[in-house]
């Protein structure tokens, strides 16, 4: 029989690294089923419903896949330039923005009423049908992400080639990617605009895609004979789906950003070495980075947020599929109650046969 420790080691080697988004994300996703209630509702079947099903299922899975791949790359590779991760950390948010933008464009294929059949409606703001609380929470997350990126840019400086470097020491560059370690005692790489500019651009593009998609749908022409309540419901469900997708992308991206900032902020250097014997010594003084007091909690919270974002997106995908199945079942019940066979034949004729 094989050594149990060897079996455990083999299993651990087969699992994704702890830094990969899917590792803790799958565990939190499993825990989310303590509350089995769906978080998604869908409008009646049709082009709009099919678009939202695609966005909720395929779109959420796409963001999870992107987050998993880029976090796995970050965990498996060494940053040799000091800004290798500039494109990896904002990648989940970019994927979420693309899903929202493509879904918004797909809604243009929904049949429009003829000019004479269109109801006259005032121009609505972009958030007319958006869930207020969820939009506010999403905005707060976006603000936290922007402030973190700006802070990491503000603390950056250049460093001389013969300076003292700590942590993951990349190839030297004249770009401002270093933060001073303990008032010039040394330098740590991983900050500055080369690391964070893409994050700010991605955040701006995601916000623009979200606002444009919601504004276009809020002001979409409606049939004059349509009831205001039915129009409001389907557009509220659309805005909610778009907000949920962007929310998941933001949480995952904020987690990756805080993991990175917390990781580089944990670097410490031991000083005042005291020799206890000829071969044994102890360090009496440790010097940390400028924000080492909260770097570790920030890093751990980043782990949790990245996992929570992935778990939320997985739940969104599953709940969207559940809602689509429930909508199809309800449609078959309505057809059967009206005396129409779901395959297009009269139900009474089918019974007579």
Tab-separated table of C-alpha atoms in Angstrom, residues 39-281:
chain	number	residue	atom	x	y	z
A	39	UNK	CA	-31.072	34.821	-7.721
A	40	UNK	CA	-32.240	35.110	-11.341
A	41	UNK	CA	-35.599	35.639	-13.021
A	42	UNK	CA	-36.065	35.703	-16.783
A	43	UNK	CA	-38.603	37.419	-19.045
A	44	UNK	CA	-40.955	35.294	-21.162
A	45	UNK	CA	-39.415	33.233	-23.933
A	46	UNK	CA	-38.261	35.117	-26.993
A	47	UNK	CA	-35.175	36.870	-28.306
A	48	UNK	CA	-34.711	38.883	-25.109
A	49	UNK	CA	-35.034	35.807	-22.904
A	50	UNK	CA	-32.603	33.822	-25.078
A	51	UNK	CA	-30.072	36.683	-24.940
A	52	UNK	CA	-30.231	36.859	-21.158
A	53	UNK	CA	-29.855	33.085	-20.859
A	54	UNK	CA	-26.759	33.238	-23.038
A	55	UNK	CA	-25.334	36.145	-21.026
A	56	UNK	CA	-26.097	34.553	-17.664
A	57	UNK	CA	-24.763	31.084	-18.456
A	58	UNK	CA	-22.052	31.405	-21.105
A	59	UNK	CA	-21.052	34.919	-20.030
A	60	UNK	CA	-20.586	34.002	-16.379
A	61	UNK	CA	-18.641	30.853	-17.259
A	62	UNK	CA	-16.417	32.920	-19.556
A	63	UNK	CA	-15.536	35.359	-16.759
A	64	UNK	CA	-14.804	32.452	-14.389
A	65	UNK	CA	-12.602	30.784	-17.002
A	66	UNK	CA	-10.645	33.990	-17.626
A	67	UNK	CA	-10.182	34.609	-13.893
A	68	UNK	CA	-9.005	31.040	-13.364
A	69	UNK	CA	-6.520	31.055	-16.240
A	70	UNK	CA	-4.906	34.398	-15.396
A	71	UNK	CA	-4.671	33.637	-11.664
A	72	UNK	CA	-3.180	30.231	-12.445
A	73	UNK	CA	-0.577	31.887	-14.674
A	74	UNK	CA	0.240	34.380	-11.912
A	75	UNK	CA	0.694	31.580	-9.385
A	76	UNK	CA	2.822	29.432	-11.698
A	77	UNK	CA	5.154	32.050	-13.172
A	78	UNK	CA	7.676	34.522	-11.823
A	79	UNK	CA	7.335	38.235	-12.556
A	80	UNK	CA	10.619	39.075	-14.282
A	81	UNK	CA	9.776	42.615	-15.368
A	82	UNK	CA	8.004	43.968	-12.296
A	83	UNK	CA	4.817	44.593	-14.272
A	84	UNK	CA	4.059	41.241	-15.908
A	85	UNK	CA	0.653	41.173	-14.256
A	86	UNK	CA	-0.570	44.459	-15.766
A	87	UNK	CA	-2.968	42.599	-18.080
A	88	UNK	CA	-3.841	39.647	-15.820
A	89	UNK	CA	-5.462	41.444	-12.893
A	90	UNK	CA	-8.056	43.447	-14.928
A	91	UNK	CA	-8.815	40.492	-17.246
A	92	UNK	CA	-11.968	39.265	-15.383
A	93	UNK	CA	-13.442	42.774	-15.441
A	94	UNK	CA	-12.671	43.106	-19.149
A	95	UNK	CA	-14.399	39.769	-19.794
A	96	UNK	CA	-17.486	40.896	-17.844
A	97	UNK	CA	-17.581	44.177	-19.779
A	98	UNK	CA	-17.382	42.294	-23.088
A	99	UNK	CA	-20.282	40.036	-22.053
A	100	UNK	CA	-22.441	43.052	-21.141
A	101	UNK	CA	-21.523	44.881	-24.360
A	102	UNK	CA	-22.206	41.876	-26.606
A	103	UNK	CA	-25.503	41.152	-24.845
A	104	UNK	CA	-26.521	44.797	-25.245
A	105	UNK	CA	-25.750	44.632	-28.964
A	106	UNK	CA	-27.664	41.339	-29.253
A	107	UNK	CA	-30.768	43.019	-27.838
A	108	UNK	CA	-30.884	45.156	-30.978
A	109	UNK	CA	-32.045	42.024	-32.813
A	110	UNK	CA	-35.276	42.013	-30.768
A	111	UNK	CA	-38.073	42.985	-33.232
A	112	UNK	CA	-38.992	46.677	-33.102
A	113	UNK	CA	-42.522	48.003	-33.552
A	114	UNK	CA	-43.326	49.851	-36.763
A	115	UNK	CA	-43.201	53.666	-36.472
A	116	UNK	CA	-46.991	53.869	-36.358
A	117	UNK	CA	-47.212	51.279	-33.592
A	118	UNK	CA	-44.654	52.849	-31.267
A	119	UNK	CA	-45.745	54.370	-27.997
A	120	UNK	CA	-44.542	57.862	-27.186
A	121	UNK	CA	-42.310	57.737	-24.131
A	122	UNK	CA	-39.979	60.278	-22.497
A	123	UNK	CA	-36.221	59.829	-22.633
A	124	UNK	CA	-35.232	57.770	-19.625
A	125	UNK	CA	-31.933	57.851	-17.721
A	126	UNK	CA	-29.631	54.847	-18.063
A	127	UNK	CA	-30.538	53.560	-14.589
A	128	UNK	CA	-34.315	53.853	-14.986
A	129	UNK	CA	-34.805	50.087	-14.658
A	130	UNK	CA	-31.613	49.148	-12.820
A	131	UNK	CA	-31.759	47.664	-9.286
A	132	UNK	CA	-30.814	50.653	-7.137
A	133	UNK	CA	-29.179	48.864	-4.215
A	134	UNK	CA	-27.166	46.516	-6.420
A	135	UNK	CA	-26.010	49.411	-8.612
A	136	UNK	CA	-24.863	51.325	-5.526
A	137	UNK	CA	-22.917	48.320	-4.248
A	138	UNK	CA	-21.364	47.823	-7.679
A	139	UNK	CA	-20.401	51.499	-7.760
A	140	UNK	CA	-18.759	51.236	-4.335
A	141	UNK	CA	-16.739	48.231	-5.529
A	142	UNK	CA	-15.678	50.148	-8.633
A	143	UNK	CA	-14.648	53.093	-6.448
A	144	UNK	CA	-12.606	50.823	-4.170
A	145	UNK	CA	-10.870	49.321	-7.189
A	146	UNK	CA	-10.094	52.753	-8.655
A	147	UNK	CA	-8.778	54.086	-5.329
A	148	UNK	CA	-6.550	51.032	-4.892
A	149	UNK	CA	-5.086	51.456	-8.377
A	150	UNK	CA	-4.512	55.198	-7.860
A	151	UNK	CA	-2.898	54.575	-4.464
A	152	UNK	CA	-0.543	51.994	-5.959
A	153	UNK	CA	0.413	54.527	-8.649
A	154	UNK	CA	0.936	57.335	-6.114
A	155	UNK	CA	3.397	55.391	-3.924
A	156	UNK	CA	5.619	54.424	-6.873
A	157	UNK	CA	9.029	55.817	-7.695
A	158	UNK	CA	12.061	55.003	-9.808
A	159	UNK	CA	15.108	53.270	-8.320
A	160	UNK	CA	18.841	53.330	-9.051
A	161	UNK	CA	20.281	50.215	-10.615
A	162	UNK	CA	22.650	49.695	-7.686
A	163	UNK	CA	19.884	50.106	-5.092
A	164	UNK	CA	18.850	47.500	-2.538
A	165	UNK	CA	15.831	45.479	-3.650
A	166	UNK	CA	13.633	43.144	-1.634
A	167	UNK	CA	10.912	40.622	-2.351
A	168	UNK	CA	10.539	39.302	-5.899
A	169	UNK	CA	13.388	41.215	-7.525
A	170	UNK	CA	12.618	41.837	-11.225
A	171	UNK	CA	14.920	43.045	-13.952
A	172	UNK	CA	15.907	46.633	-13.296
A	173	UNK	CA	14.055	49.312	-15.253
A	174	UNK	CA	13.847	53.090	-15.217
A	175	UNK	CA	10.038	52.897	-15.103
A	176	UNK	CA	8.361	53.914	-11.812
A	177	UNK	CA	7.475	50.410	-10.623
A	178	UNK	CA	9.163	50.511	-7.190
A	179	UNK	CA	7.898	51.645	-3.826
A	180	UNK	CA	10.397	52.874	-1.221
A	181	UNK	CA	11.026	50.374	1.556
A	182	UNK	CA	11.228	51.997	4.990
A	183	UNK	CA	12.079	55.540	3.838
A	184	UNK	CA	14.700	54.685	1.254
A	185	UNK	CA	16.256	51.683	2.974
A	186	UNK	CA	15.469	49.744	-0.192
A	187	UNK	CA	12.880	49.172	-2.900
A	188	UNK	CA	10.080	46.694	-3.689
A	189	UNK	CA	8.785	46.190	-7.227
A	190	UNK	CA	5.172	45.763	-8.364
A	191	UNK	CA	3.521	49.193	-8.188
A	192	UNK	CA	3.248	52.285	-10.417
A	193	UNK	CA	1.327	53.111	-13.582
A	194	UNK	CA	2.903	50.260	-15.620
A	195	UNK	CA	1.081	47.913	-13.227
A	196	UNK	CA	-2.146	49.860	-12.797
A	197	UNK	CA	-2.907	51.914	-15.917
A	198	UNK	CA	-4.632	48.976	-17.639
A	199	UNK	CA	-6.801	48.519	-14.537
A	200	UNK	CA	-8.057	52.101	-14.717
A	201	UNK	CA	-8.707	51.808	-18.453
A	202	UNK	CA	-10.578	48.529	-17.961
A	203	UNK	CA	-12.659	50.096	-15.211
A	204	UNK	CA	-13.590	53.056	-17.414
A	205	UNK	CA	-14.466	50.808	-20.368
A	206	UNK	CA	-16.575	48.509	-18.170
A	207	UNK	CA	-18.498	51.475	-16.783
A	208	UNK	CA	-19.078	52.879	-20.262
A	209	UNK	CA	-20.274	49.522	-21.647
A	210	UNK	CA	-22.636	49.094	-18.697
A	211	UNK	CA	-24.158	52.573	-18.950
A	212	UNK	CA	-24.527	52.459	-22.758
A	213	UNK	CA	-26.171	49.012	-22.689
A	214	UNK	CA	-28.661	50.021	-19.986
A	215	UNK	CA	-29.454	53.378	-21.606
A	216	UNK	CA	-30.075	51.778	-25.001
A	217	UNK	CA	-32.459	49.218	-23.523
A	218	UNK	CA	-34.232	51.732	-21.269
A	219	UNK	CA	-35.073	53.922	-24.276
A	220	UNK	CA	-35.898	51.118	-26.664
A	221	UNK	CA	-39.214	51.741	-28.527
A	222	UNK	CA	-42.194	49.804	-27.213
A	223	UNK	CA	-45.438	48.692	-28.812
A	224	UNK	CA	-48.293	51.128	-28.216
A	225	UNK	CA	-50.544	48.236	-27.149
A	226	UNK	CA	-48.037	46.919	-24.627
A	227	UNK	CA	-48.776	47.383	-20.949
A	228	UNK	CA	-46.363	49.559	-19.008
A	229	UNK	CA	-46.034	46.895	-16.317
A	230	UNK	CA	-44.916	44.168	-18.746
A	231	UNK	CA	-42.367	46.480	-20.338
A	232	UNK	CA	-41.009	47.506	-16.945
A	233	UNK	CA	-40.663	43.905	-15.762
A	234	UNK	CA	-38.689	42.667	-18.778
A	235	UNK	CA	-36.368	45.658	-18.764
A	236	UNK	CA	-35.815	45.454	-15.025
A	237	UNK	CA	-34.839	41.804	-15.426
A	238	UNK	CA	-32.450	42.747	-18.235
A	239	UNK	CA	-30.817	45.518	-16.216
A	240	UNK	CA	-30.525	43.187	-13.235
A	241	UNK	CA	-28.751	40.526	-15.305
A	242	UNK	CA	-26.261	43.050	-16.691
A	243	UNK	CA	-25.608	44.404	-13.190
A	244	UNK	CA	-25.068	40.921	-11.743
A	245	UNK	CA	-22.509	40.031	-14.413
A	246	UNK	CA	-20.578	43.263	-13.912
A	247	UNK	CA	-20.809	42.844	-10.135
A	248	UNK	CA	-19.232	39.388	-10.345
A	249	UNK	CA	-16.437	40.665	-12.574
A	250	UNK	CA	-15.732	43.573	-10.222
A	251	UNK	CA	-15.593	41.423	-7.080
A	252	UNK	CA	-13.214	38.958	-8.753
A	253	UNK	CA	-10.976	41.740	-10.089
A	254	UNK	CA	-10.918	43.632	-6.793
A	255	UNK	CA	-9.852	40.401	-5.100
A	256	UNK	CA	-6.975	39.923	-7.535
A	257	UNK	CA	-5.907	43.546	-7.045
A	258	UNK	CA	-5.903	43.318	-3.249
A	259	UNK	CA	-4.087	39.972	-3.350
A	260	UNK	CA	-1.314	41.613	-5.361
A	261	UNK	CA	-1.097	44.794	-3.263
A	262	UNK	CA	-1.200	42.824	-0.014
A	263	UNK	CA	1.414	40.354	-1.215
A	264	UNK	CA	4.080	42.919	-2.098
A	265	UNK	CA	3.303	44.904	1.084
A	266	UNK	CA	4.175	41.944	3.337
A	267	UNK	CA	7.904	42.042	2.595
A	268	UNK	CA	9.990	42.281	5.792
A	269	UNK	CA	13.712	42.546	6.478
A	270	UNK	CA	15.429	41.388	9.669
A	271	UNK	CA	17.958	43.730	11.323
A	272	UNK	CA	20.046	43.752	14.498
A	273	UNK	CA	21.132	40.142	14.265
A	274	UNK	CA	22.284	38.622	17.551
A	275	UNK	CA	24.422	35.469	17.567
A	276	UNK	CA	23.397	33.004	20.215
A	277	UNK	CA	26.140	30.544	19.336
A	278	UNK	CA	28.675	30.042	16.596
A	279	UNK	CA	26.043	28.733	14.165
A	280	UNK	CA	22.744	30.059	15.587
A	281	UNK	CA	21.505	33.649	15.490
